[in-house]
PDB file of C-alpha atoms and ligand atoms in Angstrom:
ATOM      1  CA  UNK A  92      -4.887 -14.700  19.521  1.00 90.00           C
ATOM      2  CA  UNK A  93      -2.233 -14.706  16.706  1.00 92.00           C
ATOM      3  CA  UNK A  94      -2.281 -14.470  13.315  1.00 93.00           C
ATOM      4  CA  UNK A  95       0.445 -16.932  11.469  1.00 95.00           C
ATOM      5  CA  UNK A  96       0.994 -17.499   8.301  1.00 94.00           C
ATOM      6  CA  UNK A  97      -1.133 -19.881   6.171  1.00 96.00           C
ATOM      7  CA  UNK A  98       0.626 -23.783   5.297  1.00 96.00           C
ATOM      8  CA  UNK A  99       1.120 -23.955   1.863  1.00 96.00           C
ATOM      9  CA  UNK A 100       0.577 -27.340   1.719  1.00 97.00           C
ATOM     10  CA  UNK A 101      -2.186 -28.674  -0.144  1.00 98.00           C
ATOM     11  CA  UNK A 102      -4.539 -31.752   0.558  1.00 98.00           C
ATOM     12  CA  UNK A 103      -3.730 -33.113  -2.951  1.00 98.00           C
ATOM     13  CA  UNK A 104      -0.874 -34.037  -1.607  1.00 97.00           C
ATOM     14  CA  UNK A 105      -0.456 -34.953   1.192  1.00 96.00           C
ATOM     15  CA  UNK A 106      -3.966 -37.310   1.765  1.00 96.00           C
ATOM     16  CA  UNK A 107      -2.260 -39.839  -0.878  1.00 95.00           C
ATOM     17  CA  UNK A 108       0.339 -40.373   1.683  1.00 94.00           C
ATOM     18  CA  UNK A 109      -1.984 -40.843   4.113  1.00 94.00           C
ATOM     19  CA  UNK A 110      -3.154 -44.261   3.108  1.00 93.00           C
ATOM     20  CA  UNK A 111      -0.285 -45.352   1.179  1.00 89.00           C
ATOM     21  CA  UNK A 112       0.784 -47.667   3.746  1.00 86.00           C
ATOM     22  CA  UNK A 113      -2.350 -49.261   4.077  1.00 86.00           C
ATOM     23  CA  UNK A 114      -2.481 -52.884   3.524  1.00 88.00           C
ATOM     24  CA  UNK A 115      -5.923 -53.694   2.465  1.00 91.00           C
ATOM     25  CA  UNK A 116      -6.761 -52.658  -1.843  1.00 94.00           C
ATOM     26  CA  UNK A 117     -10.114 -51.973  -1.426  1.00 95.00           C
ATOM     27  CA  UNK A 118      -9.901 -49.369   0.752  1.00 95.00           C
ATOM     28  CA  UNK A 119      -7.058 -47.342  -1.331  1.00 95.00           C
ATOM     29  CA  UNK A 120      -8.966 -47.661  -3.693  1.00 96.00           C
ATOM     30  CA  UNK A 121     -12.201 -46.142  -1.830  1.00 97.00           C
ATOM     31  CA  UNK A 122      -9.411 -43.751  -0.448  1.00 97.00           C
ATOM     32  CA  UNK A 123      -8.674 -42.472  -3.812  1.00 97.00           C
ATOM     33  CA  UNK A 124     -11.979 -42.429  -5.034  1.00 97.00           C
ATOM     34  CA  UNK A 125     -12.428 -39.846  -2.874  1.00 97.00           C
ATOM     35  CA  UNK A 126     -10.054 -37.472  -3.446  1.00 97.00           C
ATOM     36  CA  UNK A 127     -11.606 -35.709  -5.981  1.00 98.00           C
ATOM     37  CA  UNK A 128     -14.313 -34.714  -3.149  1.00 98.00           C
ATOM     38  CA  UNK A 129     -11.599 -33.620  -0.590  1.00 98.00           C
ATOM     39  CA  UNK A 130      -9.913 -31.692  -3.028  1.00 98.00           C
ATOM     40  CA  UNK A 131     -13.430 -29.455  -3.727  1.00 98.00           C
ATOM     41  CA  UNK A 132     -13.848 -29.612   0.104  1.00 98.00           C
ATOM     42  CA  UNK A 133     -10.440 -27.823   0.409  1.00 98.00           C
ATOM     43  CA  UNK A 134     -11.170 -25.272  -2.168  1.00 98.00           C
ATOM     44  CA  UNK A 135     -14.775 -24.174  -0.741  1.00 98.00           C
ATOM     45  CA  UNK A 136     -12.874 -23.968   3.169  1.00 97.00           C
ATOM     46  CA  UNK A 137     -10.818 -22.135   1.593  1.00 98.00           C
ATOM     47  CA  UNK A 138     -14.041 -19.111   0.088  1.00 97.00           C
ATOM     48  CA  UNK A 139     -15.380 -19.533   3.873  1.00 96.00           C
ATOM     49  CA  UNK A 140     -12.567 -18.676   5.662  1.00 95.00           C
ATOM     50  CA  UNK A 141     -11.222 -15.832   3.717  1.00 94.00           C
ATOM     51  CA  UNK A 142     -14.396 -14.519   4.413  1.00 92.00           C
ATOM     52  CA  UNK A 143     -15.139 -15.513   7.611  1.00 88.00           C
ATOM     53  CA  UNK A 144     -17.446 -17.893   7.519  1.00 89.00           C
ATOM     54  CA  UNK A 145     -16.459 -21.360   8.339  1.00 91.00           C
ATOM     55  CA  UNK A 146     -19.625 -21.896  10.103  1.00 89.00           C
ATOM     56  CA  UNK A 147     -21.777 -21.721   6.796  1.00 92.00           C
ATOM     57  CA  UNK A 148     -19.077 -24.364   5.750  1.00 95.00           C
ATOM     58  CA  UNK A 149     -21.175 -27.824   4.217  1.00 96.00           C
ATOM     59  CA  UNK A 150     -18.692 -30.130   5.460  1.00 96.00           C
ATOM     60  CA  UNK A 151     -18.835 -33.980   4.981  1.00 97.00           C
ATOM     61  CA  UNK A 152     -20.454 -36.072   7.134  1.00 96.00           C
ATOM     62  CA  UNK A 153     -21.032 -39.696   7.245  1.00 96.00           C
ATOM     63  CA  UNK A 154     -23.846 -40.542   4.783  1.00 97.00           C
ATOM     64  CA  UNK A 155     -21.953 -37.811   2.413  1.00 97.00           C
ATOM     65  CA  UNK A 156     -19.006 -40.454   2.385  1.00 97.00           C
ATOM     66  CA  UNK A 157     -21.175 -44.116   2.274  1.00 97.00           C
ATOM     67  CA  UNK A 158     -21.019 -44.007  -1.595  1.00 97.00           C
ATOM     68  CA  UNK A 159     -17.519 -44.369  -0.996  1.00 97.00           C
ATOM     69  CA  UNK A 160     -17.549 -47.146   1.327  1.00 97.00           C
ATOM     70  CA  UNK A 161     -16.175 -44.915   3.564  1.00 97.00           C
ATOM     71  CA  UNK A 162     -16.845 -44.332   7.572  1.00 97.00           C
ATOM     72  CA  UNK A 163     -16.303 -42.178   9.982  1.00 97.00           C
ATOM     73  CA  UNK A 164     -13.616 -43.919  11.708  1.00 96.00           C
ATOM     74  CA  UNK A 165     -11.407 -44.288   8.179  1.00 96.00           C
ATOM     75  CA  UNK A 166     -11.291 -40.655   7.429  1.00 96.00           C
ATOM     76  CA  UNK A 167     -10.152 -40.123  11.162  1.00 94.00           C
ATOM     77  CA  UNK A 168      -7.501 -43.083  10.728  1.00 93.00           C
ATOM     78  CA  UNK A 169      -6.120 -40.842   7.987  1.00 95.00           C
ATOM     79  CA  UNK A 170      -5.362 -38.122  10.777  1.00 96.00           C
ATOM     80  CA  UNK A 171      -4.015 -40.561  13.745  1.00 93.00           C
ATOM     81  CA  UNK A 172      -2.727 -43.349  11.642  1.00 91.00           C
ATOM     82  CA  UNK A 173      -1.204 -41.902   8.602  1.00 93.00           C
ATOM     83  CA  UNK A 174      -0.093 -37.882   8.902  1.00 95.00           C
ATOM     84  CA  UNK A 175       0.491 -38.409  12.562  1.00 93.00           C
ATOM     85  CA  UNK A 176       2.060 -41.744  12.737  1.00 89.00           C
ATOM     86  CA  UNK A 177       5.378 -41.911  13.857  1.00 83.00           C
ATOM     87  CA  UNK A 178       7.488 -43.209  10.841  1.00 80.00           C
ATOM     88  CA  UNK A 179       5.394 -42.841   7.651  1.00 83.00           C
ATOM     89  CA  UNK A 180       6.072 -40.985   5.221  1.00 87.00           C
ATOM     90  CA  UNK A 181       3.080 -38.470   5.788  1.00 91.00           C
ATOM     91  CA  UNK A 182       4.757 -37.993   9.232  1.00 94.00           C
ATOM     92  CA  UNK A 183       6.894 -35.020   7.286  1.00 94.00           C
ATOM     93  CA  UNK A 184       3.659 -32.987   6.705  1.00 96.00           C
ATOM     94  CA  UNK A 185       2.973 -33.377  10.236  1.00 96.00           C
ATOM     95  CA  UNK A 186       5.973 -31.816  11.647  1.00 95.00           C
ATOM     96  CA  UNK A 187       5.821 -29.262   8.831  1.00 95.00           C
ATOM     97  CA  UNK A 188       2.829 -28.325  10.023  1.00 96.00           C
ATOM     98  CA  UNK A 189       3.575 -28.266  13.444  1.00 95.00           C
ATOM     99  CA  UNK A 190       6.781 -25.930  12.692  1.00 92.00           C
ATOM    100  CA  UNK A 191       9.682 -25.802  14.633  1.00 87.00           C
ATOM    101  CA  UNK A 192       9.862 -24.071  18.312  1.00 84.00           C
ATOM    102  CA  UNK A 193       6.807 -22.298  17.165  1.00 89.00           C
ATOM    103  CA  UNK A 194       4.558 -20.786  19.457  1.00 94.00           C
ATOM    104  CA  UNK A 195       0.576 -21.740  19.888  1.00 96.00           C
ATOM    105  CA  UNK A 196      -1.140 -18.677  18.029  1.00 96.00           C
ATOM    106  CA  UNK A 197      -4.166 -19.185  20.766  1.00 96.00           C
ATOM    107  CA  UNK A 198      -2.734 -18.626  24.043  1.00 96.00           C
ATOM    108  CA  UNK A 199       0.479 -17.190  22.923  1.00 95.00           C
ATOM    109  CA  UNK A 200       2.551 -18.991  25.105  1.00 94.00           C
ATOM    110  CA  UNK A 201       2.438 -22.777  25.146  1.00 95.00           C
ATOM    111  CA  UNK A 202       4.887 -24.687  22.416  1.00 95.00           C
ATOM    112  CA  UNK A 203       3.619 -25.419  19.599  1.00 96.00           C
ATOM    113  CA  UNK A 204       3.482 -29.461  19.897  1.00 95.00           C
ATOM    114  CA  UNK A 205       0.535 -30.621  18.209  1.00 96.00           C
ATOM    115  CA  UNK A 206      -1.962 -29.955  15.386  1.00 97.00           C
ATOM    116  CA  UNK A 207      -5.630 -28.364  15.823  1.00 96.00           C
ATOM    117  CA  UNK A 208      -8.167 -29.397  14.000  1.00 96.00           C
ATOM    118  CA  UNK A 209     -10.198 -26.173  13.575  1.00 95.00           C
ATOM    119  CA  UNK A 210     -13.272 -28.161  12.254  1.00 94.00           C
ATOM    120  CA  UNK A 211     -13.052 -31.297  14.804  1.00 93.00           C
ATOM    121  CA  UNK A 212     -12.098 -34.718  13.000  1.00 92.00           C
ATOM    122  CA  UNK A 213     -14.684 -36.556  14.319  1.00 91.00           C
ATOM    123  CA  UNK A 214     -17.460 -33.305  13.000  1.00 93.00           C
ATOM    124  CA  UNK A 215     -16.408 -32.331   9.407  1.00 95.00           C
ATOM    125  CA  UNK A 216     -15.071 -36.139   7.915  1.00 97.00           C
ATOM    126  CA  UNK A 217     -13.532 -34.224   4.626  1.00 97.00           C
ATOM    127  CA  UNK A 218     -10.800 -32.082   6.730  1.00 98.00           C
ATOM    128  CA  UNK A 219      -9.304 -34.547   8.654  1.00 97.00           C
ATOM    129  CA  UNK A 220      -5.727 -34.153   6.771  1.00 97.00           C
ATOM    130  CA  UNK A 221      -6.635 -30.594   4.568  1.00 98.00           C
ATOM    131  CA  UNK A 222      -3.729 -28.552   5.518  1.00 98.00           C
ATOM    132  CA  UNK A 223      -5.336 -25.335   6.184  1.00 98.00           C
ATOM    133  CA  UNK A 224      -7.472 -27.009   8.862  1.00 98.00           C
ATOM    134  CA  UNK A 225      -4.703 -27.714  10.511  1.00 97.00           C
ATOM    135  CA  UNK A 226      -3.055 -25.555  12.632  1.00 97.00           C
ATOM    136  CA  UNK A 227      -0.101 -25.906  15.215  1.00 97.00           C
ATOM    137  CA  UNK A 228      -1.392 -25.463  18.884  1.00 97.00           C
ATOM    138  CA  UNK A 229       0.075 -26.230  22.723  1.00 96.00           C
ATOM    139  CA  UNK A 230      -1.255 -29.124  24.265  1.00 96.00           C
ATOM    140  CA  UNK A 231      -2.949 -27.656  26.729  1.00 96.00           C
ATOM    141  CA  UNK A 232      -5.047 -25.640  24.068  1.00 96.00           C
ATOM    142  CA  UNK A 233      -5.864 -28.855  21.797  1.00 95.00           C
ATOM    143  CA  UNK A 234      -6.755 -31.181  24.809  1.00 93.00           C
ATOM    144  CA  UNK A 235      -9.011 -28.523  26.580  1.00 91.00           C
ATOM    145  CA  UNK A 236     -10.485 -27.092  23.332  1.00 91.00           C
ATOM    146  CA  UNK A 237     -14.247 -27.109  24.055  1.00 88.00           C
ATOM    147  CA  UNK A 238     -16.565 -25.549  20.935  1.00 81.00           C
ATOM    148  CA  UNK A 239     -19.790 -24.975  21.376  1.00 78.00           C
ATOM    149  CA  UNK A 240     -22.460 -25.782  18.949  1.00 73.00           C
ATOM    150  CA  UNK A 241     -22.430 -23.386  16.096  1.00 70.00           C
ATOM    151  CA  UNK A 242     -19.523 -21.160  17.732  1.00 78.00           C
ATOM    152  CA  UNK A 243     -16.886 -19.990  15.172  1.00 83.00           C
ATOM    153  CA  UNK A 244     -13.110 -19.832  17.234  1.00 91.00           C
ATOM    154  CA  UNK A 245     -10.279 -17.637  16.546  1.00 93.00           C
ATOM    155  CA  UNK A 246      -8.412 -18.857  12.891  1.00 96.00           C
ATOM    156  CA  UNK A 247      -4.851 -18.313  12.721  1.00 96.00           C
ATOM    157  CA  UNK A 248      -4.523 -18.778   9.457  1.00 97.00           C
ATOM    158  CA  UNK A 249      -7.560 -16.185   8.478  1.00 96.00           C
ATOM    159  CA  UNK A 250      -8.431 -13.760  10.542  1.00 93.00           C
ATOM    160  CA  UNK A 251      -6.833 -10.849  11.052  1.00 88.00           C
ATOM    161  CA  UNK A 252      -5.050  -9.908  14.232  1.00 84.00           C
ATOM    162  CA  UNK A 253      -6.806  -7.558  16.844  1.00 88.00           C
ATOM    163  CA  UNK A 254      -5.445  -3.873  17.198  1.00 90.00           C
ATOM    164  CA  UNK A 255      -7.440  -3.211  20.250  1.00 95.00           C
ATOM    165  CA  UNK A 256      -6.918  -3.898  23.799  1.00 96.00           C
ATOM    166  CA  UNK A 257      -8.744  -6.575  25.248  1.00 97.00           C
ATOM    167  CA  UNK A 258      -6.996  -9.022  27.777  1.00 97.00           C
ATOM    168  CA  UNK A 259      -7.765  -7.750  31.731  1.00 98.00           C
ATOM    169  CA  UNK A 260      -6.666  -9.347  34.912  1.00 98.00           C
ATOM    170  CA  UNK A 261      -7.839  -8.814  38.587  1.00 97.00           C
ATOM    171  CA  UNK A 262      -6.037  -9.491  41.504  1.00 97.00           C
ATOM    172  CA  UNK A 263      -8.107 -11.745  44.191  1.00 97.00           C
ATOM    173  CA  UNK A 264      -4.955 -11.936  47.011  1.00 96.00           C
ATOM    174  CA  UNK A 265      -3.353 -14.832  48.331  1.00 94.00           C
ATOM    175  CA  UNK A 266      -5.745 -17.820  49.523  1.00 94.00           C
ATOM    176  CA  UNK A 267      -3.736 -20.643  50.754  1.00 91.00           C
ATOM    177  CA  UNK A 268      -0.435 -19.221  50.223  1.00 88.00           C
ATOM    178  CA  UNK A 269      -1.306 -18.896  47.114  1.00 90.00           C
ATOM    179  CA  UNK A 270      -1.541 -15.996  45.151  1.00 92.00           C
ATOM    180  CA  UNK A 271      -4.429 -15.557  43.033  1.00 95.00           C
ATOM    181  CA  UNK A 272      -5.704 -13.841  39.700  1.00 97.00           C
ATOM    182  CA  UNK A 273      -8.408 -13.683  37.252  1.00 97.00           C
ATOM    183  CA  UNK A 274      -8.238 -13.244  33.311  1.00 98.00           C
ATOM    184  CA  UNK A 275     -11.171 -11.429  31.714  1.00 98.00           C
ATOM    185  CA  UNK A 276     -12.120 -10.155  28.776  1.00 97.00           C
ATOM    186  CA  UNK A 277     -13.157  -7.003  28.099  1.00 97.00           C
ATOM    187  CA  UNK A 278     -14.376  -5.339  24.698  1.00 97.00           C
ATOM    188  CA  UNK A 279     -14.065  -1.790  24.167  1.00 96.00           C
ATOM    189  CA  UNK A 280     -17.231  -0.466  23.312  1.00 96.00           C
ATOM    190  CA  UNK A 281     -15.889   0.618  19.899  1.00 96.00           C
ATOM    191  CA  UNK A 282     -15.482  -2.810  18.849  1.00 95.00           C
ATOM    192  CA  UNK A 283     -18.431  -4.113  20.134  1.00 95.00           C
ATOM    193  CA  UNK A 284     -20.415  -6.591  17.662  1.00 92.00           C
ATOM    194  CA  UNK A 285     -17.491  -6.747  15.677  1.00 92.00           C
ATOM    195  CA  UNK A 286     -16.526 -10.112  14.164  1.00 90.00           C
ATOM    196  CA  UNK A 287     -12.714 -10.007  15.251  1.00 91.00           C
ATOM    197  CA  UNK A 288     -14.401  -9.668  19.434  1.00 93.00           C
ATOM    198  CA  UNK A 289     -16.820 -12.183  19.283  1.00 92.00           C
ATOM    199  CA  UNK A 290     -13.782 -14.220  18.131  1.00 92.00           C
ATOM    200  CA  UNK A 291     -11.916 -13.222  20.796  1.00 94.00           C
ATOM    201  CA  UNK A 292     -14.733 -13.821  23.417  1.00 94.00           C
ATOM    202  CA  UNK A 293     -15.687 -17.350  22.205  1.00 93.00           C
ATOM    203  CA  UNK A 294     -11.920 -18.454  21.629  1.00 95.00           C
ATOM    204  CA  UNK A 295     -11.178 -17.134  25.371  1.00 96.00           C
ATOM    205  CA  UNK A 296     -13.854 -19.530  26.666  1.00 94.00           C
ATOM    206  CA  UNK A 297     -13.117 -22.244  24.018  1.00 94.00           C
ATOM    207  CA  UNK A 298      -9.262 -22.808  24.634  1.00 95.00           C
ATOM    208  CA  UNK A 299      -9.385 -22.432  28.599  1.00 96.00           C
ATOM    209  CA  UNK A 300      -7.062 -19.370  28.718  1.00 96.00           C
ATOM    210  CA  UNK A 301      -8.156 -17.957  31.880  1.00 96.00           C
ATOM    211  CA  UNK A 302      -6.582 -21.280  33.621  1.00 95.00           C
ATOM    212  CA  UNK A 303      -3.676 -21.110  31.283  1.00 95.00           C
ATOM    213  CA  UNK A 304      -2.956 -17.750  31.841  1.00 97.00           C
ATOM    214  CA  UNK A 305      -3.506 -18.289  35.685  1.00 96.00           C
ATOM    215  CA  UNK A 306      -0.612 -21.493  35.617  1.00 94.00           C
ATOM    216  CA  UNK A 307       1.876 -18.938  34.449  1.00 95.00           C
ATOM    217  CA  UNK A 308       0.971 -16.095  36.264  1.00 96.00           C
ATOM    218  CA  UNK A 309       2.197 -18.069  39.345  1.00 94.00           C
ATOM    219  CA  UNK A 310       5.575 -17.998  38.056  1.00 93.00           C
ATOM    220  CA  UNK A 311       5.356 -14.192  38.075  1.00 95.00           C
ATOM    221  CA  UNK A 312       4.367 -13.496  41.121  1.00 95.00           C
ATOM    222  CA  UNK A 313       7.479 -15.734  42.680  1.00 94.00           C
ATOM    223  CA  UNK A 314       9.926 -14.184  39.840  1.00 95.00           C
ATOM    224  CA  UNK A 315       9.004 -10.662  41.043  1.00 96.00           C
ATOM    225  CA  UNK A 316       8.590 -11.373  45.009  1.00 94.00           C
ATOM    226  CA  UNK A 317      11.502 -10.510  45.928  1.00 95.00           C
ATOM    227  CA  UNK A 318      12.135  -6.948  43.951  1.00 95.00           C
ATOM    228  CA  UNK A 319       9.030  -5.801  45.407  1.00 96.00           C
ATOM    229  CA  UNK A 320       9.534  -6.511  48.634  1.00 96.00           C
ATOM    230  CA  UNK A 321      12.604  -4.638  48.192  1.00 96.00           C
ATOM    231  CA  UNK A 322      10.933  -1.485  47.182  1.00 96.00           C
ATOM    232  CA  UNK A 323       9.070  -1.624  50.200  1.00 96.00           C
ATOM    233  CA  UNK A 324      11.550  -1.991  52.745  1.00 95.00           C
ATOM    234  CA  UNK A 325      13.576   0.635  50.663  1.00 94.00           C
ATOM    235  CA  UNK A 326      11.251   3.367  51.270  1.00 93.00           C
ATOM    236  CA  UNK A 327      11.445   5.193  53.750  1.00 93.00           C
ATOM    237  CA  UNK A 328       7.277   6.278  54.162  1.00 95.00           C
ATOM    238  CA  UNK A 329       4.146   5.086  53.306  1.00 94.00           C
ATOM    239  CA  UNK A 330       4.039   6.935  50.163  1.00 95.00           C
ATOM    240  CA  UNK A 331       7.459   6.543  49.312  1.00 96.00           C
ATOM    241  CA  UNK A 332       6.967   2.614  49.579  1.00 96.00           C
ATOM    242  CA  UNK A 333       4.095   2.634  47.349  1.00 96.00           C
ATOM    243  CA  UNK A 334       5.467   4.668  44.929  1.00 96.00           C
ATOM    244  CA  UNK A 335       8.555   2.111  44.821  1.00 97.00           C
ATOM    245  CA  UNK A 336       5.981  -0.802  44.381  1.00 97.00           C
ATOM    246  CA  UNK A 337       4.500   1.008  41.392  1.00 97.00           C
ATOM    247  CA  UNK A 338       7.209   2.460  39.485  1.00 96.00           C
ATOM    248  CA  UNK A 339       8.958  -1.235  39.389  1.00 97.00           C
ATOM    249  CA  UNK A 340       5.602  -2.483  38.333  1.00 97.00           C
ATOM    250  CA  UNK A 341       5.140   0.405  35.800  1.00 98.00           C
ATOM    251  CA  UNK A 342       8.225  -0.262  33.975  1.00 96.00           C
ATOM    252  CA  UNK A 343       7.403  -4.221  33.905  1.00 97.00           C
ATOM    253  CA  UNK A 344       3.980  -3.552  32.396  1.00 98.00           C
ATOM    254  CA  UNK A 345       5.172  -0.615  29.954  1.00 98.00           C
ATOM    255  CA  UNK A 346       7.845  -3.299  28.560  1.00 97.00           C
ATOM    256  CA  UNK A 347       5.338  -6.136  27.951  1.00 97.00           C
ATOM    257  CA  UNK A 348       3.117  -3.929  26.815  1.00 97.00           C
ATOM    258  CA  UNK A 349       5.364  -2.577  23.913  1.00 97.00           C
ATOM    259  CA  UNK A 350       6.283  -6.674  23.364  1.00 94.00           C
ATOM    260  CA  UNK A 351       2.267  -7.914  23.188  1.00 94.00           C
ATOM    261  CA  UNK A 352      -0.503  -5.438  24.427  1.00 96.00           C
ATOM    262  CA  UNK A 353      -2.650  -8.696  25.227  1.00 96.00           C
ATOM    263  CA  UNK A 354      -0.626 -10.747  26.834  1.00 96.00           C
ATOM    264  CA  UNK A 355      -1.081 -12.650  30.034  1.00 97.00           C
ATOM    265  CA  UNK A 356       1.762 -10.543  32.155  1.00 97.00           C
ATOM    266  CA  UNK A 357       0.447  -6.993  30.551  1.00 98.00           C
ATOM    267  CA  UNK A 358      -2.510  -7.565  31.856  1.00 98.00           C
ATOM    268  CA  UNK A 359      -0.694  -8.817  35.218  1.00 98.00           C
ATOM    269  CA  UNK A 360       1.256  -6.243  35.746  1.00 98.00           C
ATOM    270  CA  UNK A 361      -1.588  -3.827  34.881  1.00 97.00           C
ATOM    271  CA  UNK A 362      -3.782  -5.458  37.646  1.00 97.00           C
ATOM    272  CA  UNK A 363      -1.069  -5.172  40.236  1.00 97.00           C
ATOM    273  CA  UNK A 364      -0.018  -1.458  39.366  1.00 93.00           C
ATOM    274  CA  UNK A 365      -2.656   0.475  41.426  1.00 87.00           C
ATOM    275  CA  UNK A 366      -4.064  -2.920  43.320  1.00 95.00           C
ATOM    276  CA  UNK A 367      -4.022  -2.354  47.395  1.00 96.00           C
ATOM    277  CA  UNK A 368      -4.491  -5.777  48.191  1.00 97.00           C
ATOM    278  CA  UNK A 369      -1.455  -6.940  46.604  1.00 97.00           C
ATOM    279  CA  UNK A 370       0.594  -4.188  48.244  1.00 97.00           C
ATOM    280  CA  UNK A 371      -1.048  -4.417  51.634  1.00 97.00           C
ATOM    281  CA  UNK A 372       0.325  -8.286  50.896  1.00 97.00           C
ATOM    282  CA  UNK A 373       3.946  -6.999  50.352  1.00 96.00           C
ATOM    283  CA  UNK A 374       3.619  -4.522  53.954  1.00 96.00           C
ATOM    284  CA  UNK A 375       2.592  -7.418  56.033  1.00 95.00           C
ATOM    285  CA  UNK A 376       5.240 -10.010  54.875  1.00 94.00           C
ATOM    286  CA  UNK A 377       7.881  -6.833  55.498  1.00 94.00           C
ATOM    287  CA  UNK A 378       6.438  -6.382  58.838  1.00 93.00           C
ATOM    288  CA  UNK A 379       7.084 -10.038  59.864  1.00 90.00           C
ATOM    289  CA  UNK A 380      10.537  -9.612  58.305  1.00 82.00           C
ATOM    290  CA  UNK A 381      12.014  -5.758  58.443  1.00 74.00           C
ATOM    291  CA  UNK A 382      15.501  -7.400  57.523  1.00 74.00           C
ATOM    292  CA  UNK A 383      16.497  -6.832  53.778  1.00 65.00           C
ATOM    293  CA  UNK A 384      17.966 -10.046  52.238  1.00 57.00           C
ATOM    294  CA  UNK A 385      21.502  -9.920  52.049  1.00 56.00           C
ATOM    295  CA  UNK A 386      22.587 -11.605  48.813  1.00 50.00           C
TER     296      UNK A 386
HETATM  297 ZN1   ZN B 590      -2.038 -22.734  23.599  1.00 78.92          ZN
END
């Protein structure tokens, strides 16, 4: 979980641009009438963020906007029609927000592509194009996102990033030619009942990054096959073998640990370091084939 830095944008101006484009006059004007509204909503989600929060947030909902003449289904057209629509002229917020080659600040790893709402568009009617409710995500992180009732996530924008270790993987061994591995959590009791892990813990959960983290931990394990094997063939005992395994898996997991102590191959490496399953793994594919690759 990242911490980037706030948009600067504010809903003032870019939810004009929204419906500018919109052919029927009566609902501009509704559209406008309500801007006032949006504009308070922005500046209260902005008090319950800073201080963390969002879930005592009075957001709109639909009989808040009937005196408008407004539904549900207009304040989301805002969103998919107008700041995301290909071709407006609110589409320039859009890919401001988005950034460019930016990173998703939840799983740390998928591109940036699309915008999260961190109050759902379909939930909180008076956020649907407020700026700081925005935030660029991966795909994967946006499609999956799953919130439970009442369950404050991880914001990018607000909260502060997490000094402690808490990303853990174990290795489960290869099922179907397939090597396997788990992504856990784990709080150290320090922190416990702090705001910043119950974050962590409901944002792991919410945004799927156990089956994230798994996808591209399968690229690992087939970028790195054939160095270990290497090591074991190069030694010369048992010990010496294993020793070989874990020094070349020391220095990978020392180096990613300097880069991001909570990232996906940290906690990889980590799990692999002193793990006999995986190195029983490498002995028994040497065994079939003593031969080192000549290449
Ligand atoms: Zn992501």
């Amino acid at each position: 979980m990242q911490k980037i830095s706030k948009t600067s944008l504010k809903v003032a101006e870019v939810f004009p641009k929204c419906f500018k484009h919109k052919k029927e006059k009566a609902l501009r004007e509704n559209f406008a009438n309500i801007l006032p509204l949006i504009i308070q909503q922005e500046q209260d989600y902005e008090v319950y963020a800073s201080n963390g929060n969002l879930d005592k947030f009075k957001y709109l909902t639909e009989s808040d906007i009937k005196p408008y003449n407004l539904t549900a289904d207009n304040m989301k057209y805002l969103y998919n029609s107008g700041l995301k629509h290909d071709g407006w002229e609110a589409r320039d917020y859009y890919e401001e927000l988005v950034g460019v080659d930016a990173i998703c600040p939840y799983c740390e790893v998928g591109p940036a592509t699309t915008l999260d709402h961190v109050l759902e568009k379909s939930k909180s009617l008076g956020t649907t194009v407020t700026p700081i409710n925005l935030v660029p995500s991966c795909s994967f992180c946006n499609t999956h996102k799953n919130v439970k009732k009442d369950i404050v996530l991880w914001h990018p924008y607000y909260d502060n990033p997490v000094d402690f270790r808490w990303l853990y993987a174990e290795y489960l061994g290869i099922k179907n030619k397939k090597q396997r591995i788990n992504y856990y959590v784990q709080i150290p009791s320090e922190h416990v009942g702090e705001k910043n892990a119950e974050l962590i813990e409901s944002s792991f959960d919410a945004f799927y990054i156990n089956t994230s983290y798994k996808a591209y931990a399968i690229t690992t394990f087939k970028d790195i096959q054939l160095t270990m094997l290497e090591q074991v063939r190069k030694g010369k005992t048992e010990a010496k073998k294993r020793t070989l395994v874990h020094d070349a898996l020391y220095n990978r997991y020392i180096s990613c640990k300097h880069a991001n102590q909570n990232s996906f191959s940290t906690a990889l490496y980590e799990c692999l370091l002193d793990s006999d399953i995986y190195y029983q793994e490498l002995v028994d594919i040497v065994s079939k084939d003593p031969k080192p690759i000549n290449n």
